[in-house]
XYZ file of C-alpha atoms in Angstrom:
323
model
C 0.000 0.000 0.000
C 0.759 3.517 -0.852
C 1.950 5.751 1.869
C -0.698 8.411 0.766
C -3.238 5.344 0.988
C -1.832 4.048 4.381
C -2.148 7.931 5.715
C -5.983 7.936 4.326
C -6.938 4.519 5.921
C -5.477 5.556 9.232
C -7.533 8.712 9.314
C -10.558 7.373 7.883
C -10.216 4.895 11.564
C -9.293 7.471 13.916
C -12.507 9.878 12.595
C -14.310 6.663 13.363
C -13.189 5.825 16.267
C -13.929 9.226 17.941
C -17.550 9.104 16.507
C -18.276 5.957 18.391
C -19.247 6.191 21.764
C -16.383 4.761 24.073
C -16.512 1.260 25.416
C -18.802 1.282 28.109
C -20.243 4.560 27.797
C -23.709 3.339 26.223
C -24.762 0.769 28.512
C -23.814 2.822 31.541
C -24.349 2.526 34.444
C -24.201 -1.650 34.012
C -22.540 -2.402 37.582
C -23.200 -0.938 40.658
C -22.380 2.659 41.592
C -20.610 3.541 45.069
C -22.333 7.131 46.186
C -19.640 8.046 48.847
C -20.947 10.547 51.225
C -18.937 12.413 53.854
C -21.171 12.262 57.087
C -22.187 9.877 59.255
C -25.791 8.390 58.832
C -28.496 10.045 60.075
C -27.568 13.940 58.753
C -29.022 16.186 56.056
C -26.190 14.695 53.731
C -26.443 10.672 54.508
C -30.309 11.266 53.736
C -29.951 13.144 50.540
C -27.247 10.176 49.618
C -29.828 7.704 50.313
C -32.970 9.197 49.034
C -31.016 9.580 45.423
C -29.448 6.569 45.840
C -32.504 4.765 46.055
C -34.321 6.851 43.315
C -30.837 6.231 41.091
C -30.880 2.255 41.574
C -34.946 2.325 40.462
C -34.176 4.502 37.149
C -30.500 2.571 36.174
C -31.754 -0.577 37.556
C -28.290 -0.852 39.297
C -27.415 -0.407 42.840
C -26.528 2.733 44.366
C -24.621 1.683 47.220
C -24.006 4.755 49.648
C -20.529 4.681 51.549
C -20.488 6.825 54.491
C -16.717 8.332 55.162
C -17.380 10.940 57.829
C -13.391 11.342 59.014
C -11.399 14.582 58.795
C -14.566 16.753 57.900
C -14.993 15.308 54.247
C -11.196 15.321 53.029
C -10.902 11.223 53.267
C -14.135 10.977 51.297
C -12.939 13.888 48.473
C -9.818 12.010 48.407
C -11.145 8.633 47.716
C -13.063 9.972 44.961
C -10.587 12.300 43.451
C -8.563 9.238 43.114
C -10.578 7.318 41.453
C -11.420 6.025 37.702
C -13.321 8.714 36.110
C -15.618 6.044 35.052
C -18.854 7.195 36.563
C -19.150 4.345 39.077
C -17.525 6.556 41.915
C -19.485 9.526 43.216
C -19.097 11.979 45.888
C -22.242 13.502 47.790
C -19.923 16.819 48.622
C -21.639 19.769 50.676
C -20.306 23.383 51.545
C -17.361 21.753 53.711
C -16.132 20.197 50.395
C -14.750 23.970 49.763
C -14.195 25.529 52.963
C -12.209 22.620 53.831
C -10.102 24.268 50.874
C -9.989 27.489 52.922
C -8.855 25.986 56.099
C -6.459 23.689 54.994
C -3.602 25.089 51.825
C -2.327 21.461 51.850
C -5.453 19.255 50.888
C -4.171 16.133 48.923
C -6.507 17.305 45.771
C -8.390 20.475 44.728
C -11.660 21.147 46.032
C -12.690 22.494 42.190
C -10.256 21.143 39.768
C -10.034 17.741 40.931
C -13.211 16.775 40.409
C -16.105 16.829 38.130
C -19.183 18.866 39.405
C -22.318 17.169 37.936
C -25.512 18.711 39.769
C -26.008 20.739 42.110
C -28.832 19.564 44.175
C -29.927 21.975 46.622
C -29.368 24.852 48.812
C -29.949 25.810 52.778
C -29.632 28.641 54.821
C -28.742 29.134 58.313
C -31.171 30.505 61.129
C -29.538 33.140 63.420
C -31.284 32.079 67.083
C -30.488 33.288 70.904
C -31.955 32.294 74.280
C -35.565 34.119 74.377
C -34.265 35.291 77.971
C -31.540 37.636 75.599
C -32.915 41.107 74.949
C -33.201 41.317 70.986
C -36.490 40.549 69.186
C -35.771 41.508 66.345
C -32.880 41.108 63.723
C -32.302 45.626 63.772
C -32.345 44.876 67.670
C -29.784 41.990 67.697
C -27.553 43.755 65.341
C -27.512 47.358 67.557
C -27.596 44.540 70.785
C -24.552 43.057 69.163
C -22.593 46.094 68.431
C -23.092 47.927 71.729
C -22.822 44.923 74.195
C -20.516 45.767 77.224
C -18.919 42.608 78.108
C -17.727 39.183 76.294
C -20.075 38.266 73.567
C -19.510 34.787 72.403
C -21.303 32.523 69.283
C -21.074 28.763 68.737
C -21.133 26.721 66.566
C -21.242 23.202 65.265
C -17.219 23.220 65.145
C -14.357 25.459 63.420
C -15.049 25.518 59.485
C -18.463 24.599 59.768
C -21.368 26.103 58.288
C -22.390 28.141 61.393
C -18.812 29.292 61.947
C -17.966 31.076 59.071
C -21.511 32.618 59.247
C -20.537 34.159 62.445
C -16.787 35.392 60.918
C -18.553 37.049 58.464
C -21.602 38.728 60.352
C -18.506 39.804 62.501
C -17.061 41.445 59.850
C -19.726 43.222 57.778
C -21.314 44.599 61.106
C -18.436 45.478 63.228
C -19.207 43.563 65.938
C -16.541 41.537 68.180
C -17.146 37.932 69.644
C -15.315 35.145 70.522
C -16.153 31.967 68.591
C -17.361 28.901 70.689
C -16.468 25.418 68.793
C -18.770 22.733 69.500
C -18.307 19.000 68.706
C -21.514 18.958 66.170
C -24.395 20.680 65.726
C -26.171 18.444 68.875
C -23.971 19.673 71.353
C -23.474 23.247 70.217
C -27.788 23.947 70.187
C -27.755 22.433 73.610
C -25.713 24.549 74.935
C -27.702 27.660 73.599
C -30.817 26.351 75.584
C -28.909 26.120 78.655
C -27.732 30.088 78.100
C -24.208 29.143 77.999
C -23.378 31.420 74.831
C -25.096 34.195 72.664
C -26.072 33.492 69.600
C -25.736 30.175 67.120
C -26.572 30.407 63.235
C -27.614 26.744 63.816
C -29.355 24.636 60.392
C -32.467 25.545 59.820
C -34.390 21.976 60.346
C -32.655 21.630 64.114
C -33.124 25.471 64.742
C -37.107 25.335 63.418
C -38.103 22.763 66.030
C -36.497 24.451 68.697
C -38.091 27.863 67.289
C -41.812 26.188 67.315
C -41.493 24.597 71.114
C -39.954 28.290 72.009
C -37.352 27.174 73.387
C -34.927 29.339 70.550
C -35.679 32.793 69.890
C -35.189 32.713 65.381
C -34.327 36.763 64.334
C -33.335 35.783 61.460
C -32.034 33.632 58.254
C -29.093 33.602 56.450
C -30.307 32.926 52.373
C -29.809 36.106 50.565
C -34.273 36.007 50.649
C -36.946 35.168 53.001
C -37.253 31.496 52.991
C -40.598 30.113 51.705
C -41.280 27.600 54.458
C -40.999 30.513 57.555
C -41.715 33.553 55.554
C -42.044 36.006 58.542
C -38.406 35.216 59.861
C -36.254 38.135 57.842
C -33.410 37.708 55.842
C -29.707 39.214 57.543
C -29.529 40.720 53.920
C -31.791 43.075 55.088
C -30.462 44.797 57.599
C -26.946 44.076 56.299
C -26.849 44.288 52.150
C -25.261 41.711 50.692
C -24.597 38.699 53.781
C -25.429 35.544 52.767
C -24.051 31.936 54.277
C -26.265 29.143 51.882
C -25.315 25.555 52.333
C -25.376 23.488 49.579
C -25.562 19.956 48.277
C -24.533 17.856 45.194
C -23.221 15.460 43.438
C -19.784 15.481 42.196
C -17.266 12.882 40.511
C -13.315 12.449 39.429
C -12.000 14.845 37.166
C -12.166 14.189 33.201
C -15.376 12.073 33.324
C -16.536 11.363 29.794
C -19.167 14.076 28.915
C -22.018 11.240 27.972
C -21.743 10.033 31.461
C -22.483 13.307 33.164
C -25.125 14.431 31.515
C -27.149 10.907 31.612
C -26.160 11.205 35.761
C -27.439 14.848 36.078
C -30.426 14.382 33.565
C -31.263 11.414 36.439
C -30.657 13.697 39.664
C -32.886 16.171 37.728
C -35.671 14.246 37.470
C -35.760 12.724 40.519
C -35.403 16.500 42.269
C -38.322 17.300 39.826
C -40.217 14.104 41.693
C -43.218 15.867 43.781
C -42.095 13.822 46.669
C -38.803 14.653 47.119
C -39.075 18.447 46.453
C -41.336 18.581 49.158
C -39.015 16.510 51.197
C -36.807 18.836 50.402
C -38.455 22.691 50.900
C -40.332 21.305 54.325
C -36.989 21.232 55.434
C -36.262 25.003 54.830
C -33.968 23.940 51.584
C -34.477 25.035 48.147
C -33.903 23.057 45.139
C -31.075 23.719 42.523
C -30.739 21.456 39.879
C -27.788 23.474 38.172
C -25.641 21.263 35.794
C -22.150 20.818 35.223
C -20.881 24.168 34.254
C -22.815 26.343 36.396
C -22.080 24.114 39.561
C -18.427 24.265 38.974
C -18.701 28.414 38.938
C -20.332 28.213 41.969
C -17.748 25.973 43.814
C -15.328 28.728 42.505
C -16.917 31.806 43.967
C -17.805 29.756 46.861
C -13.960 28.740 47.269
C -12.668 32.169 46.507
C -15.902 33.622 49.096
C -14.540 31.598 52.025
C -10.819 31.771 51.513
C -11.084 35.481 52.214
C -13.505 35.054 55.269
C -10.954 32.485 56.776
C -7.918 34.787 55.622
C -9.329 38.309 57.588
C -10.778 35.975 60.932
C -7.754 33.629 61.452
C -9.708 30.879 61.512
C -7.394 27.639 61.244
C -8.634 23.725 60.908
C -7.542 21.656 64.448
């Protein structure tokens, strides 16, 4: 053969080759799927692993086995899936930690952003500022002024350094002036007990666990921390409006190794989409306080980003350092 006709014949395969689908690709998922998840059972992210889950294995007709890796605040989890095939069949449930972890920590054995591949971005939650109802403020223009003019030691807690609640209470510090020594907890539990016994003065606790204490009045709620009112208690006020522009949101999704073939992730987030979409689970979901997302690849991975870049300089002006 020709060289000209050997050069034509090779082309003519490789143009094929890359208009086939890759091995594997069509008939996914065809073995089970490992759904790691970062918490212990029982939280807001073991439940959202194993309501999808279950929803995934109906709809793929292949197990969704969730793998709960709750060590060193998420980073053993990320790792395991950063490290592995980018073959679909390894999935991370990440939530906000997945990036503040990021903020904490400069020497994380992958990047919160880069190493993986965002798929869908399943939902979003606010925080509910609450005090002791024996504490003077009633309402959120009355805690701030409270907060800026109190005479002695004003302290917050929170479910533990980096968490959620934490950084909320860096970042109220800094966009209203006020000073207040931060109170870690070990969890959420321990942290909202302590409020009802008095022992600190304010908590931006998660909104489920800080609604039930709200309703038996044992938890004064001034306010929450979603840039709006959320629909589910829309007489509690938004910090953003008192102070323009605070916002702490929580969030929730589904993530997987970098350079995962494009078919893959858009069959996986067309799935979590239309299970979010299920009338069921969105209620699930907005009882809760929590909004639905749904954002897809793309759009997810901008929001890690800003949410990255958000908290590194929140960390960077408090001090804030992981144990």
């Amino acid at each position: 053969m020709r060289p000209n006709s050997r050069y034509i014949v090779l082309s003519l395969a490789l143009a094929l080759a890359a208009s086939l689908p890759a091995h594997g690709q069509e008939d996914y998922p065809n073995k089970p799927i490992r759904l790691i998840t970062p918490a212990a059972q029982g939280g807001t992210t073991d439940i959202l692993a194993r309501v999808f889950g279950a929803r995934m294995s109906e709809i793929f007709k292949q197990q969704v086995l969730v793998d709960n890796r709750a060590s060193a605040s998420g980073v053993v989890a990320g790792d395991i899936v950063a490290r592995a095939d980018p073959d679909g069949y390894t999935l991370l449930l990440a939530y906000h930690q997945h990036t503040v972890n990021a903020a904490l920590n400069a020497n994380l054995p992958y990047h919160p952003v880069n190493s993986f591949t965002p798929i869908t971005h399943l939902t979003t939650a606010g925080f509910m500022l609450v005090v002791h109802p024996s504490q003077p403020p009633k309402t959120l223009a009355e805690f701030v002024d409270w907060t800026r003019k109190h005479p002695g030691p004003l302290n917050f807690g929170s479910a533990g350094i980096g968490s959620g609640g934490h950084l909320a209470g860096e970042l109220y510090k800094q966009m209203s002036g006020t000073k207040a020594e931060h109170i870690p907890y070990k969890g959420s539990g321990p942290a909202l007990t302590a409020l009802l016994g008095n022992e600190y003065h304010f908590n931006f606790a998660g909104l489920q666990p800080a609604q039930a204490q709200v309703r038996g009045g044992k938890l004064r709620g001034i306010a929450v921390t979603t840039p709006k009112r959320v629909a589910a208690i829309p007489d509690v006020p938004a910090v953003a409006e008192v102070l323009p522009g605070f916002e702490v949101v929580g969030w929730y999704g589904i993530i997987g190794p970098a350079n995962m073939p494009r078919p893959i992730v858009n069959k996986l987030h067309e799935t979590l989409v239309r299970i979010l979409n299920t009338p069921d689970v969105r209620e699930r979901i907005m009882v809760d306080g929590s909004e639905p997302a749904g954002i897809g690849p793309e759009p997810f991975r901008q929001f890690m980003l800003a949410d990255l870049a958000k908290w590194a300089k929140v960390v960077k002006e408090s001090g804030a350092k992981m144990d």
